[in-house]
XYZ file of C-alpha atoms in Angstrom:
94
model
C 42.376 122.465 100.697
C 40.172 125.066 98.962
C 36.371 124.557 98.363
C 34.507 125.425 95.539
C 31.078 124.750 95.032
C 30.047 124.600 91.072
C 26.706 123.188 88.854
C 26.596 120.477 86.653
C 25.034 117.795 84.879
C 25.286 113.898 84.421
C 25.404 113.486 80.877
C 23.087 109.815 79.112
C 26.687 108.312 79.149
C 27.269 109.103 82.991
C 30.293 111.504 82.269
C 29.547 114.495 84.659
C 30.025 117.936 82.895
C 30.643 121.602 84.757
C 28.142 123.943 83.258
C 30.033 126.980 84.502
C 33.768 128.570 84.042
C 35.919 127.286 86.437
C 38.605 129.787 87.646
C 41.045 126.736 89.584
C 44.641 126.491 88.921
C 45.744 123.466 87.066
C 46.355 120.221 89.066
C 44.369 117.390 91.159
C 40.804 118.007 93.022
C 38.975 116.076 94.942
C 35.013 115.782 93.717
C 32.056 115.569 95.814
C 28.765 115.294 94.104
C 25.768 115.826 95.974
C 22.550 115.093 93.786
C 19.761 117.016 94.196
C 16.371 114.184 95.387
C 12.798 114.866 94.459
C 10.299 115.559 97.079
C 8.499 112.170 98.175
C 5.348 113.177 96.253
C 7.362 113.557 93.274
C 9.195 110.223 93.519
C 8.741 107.196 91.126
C 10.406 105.029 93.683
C 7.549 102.941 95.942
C 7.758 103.017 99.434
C 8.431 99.591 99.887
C 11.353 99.613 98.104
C 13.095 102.027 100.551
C 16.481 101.040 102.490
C 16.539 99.055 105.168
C 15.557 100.125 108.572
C 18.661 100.503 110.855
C 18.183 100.328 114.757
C 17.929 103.550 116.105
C 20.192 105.015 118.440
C 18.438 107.107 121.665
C 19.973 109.906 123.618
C 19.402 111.526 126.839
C 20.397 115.216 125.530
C 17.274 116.749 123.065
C 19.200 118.585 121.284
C 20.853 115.428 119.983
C 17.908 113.116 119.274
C 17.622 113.424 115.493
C 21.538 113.606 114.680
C 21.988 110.050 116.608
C 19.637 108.686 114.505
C 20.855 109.433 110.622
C 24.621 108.578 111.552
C 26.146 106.223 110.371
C 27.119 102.643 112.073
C 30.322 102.739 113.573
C 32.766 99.709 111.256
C 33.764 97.286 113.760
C 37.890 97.846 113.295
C 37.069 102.012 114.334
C 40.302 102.455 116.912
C 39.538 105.736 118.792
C 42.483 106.259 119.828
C 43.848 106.180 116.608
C 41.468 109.122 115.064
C 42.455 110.996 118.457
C 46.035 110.711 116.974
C 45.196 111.327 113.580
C 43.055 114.285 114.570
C 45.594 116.010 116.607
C 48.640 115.608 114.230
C 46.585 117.481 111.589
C 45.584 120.186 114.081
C 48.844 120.726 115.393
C 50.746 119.798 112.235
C 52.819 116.732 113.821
């Protein structure tokens, strides 16, 4: 899979638009859309209103300390094992 990395807009009727040439063959993509966020002394949102607070996770290592804490939880059907498998038949293209 190829990555490209392109502007654009969200339109008033929520249609996002590419306000560049594209030079991609013809066929299916994939989109990720990462929105740019305004600083917090910029934002219109009150504090109170912010997500809820998650337990925090703690680690021995320092370099770790700050990753640990903005992952995500862990859905209770995760197998392992199974993205061990998954993991190694892309690697080794099983």
């Amino acid at each position: 899979m190829q990555a490209y990395k392109l502007k654009g807009k969200v339109d008033t009727a929520g249609n996002l638009v590419i306000t560049e040439p594209v030079q991609i063959p013809p066929g299916d993509v994939e989109v990720i859309v990462l929105q740019a966020v305004e600083t917090a002394a910029n934002s219109t949102v009150p504090e109170t209103e912010s997500q809820p607070e998650t337990p925090k996770r703690k680690s021995r290592v320092k370099a770790f300390e700050g990753l640990f804490e903005n992952a995500p939880p862990v859905p209770p059907d995760f197998d392992p094992e199974q993205a061990k498998w998954e993991y190694l038949k892309e690697k080794h293209n099983l």
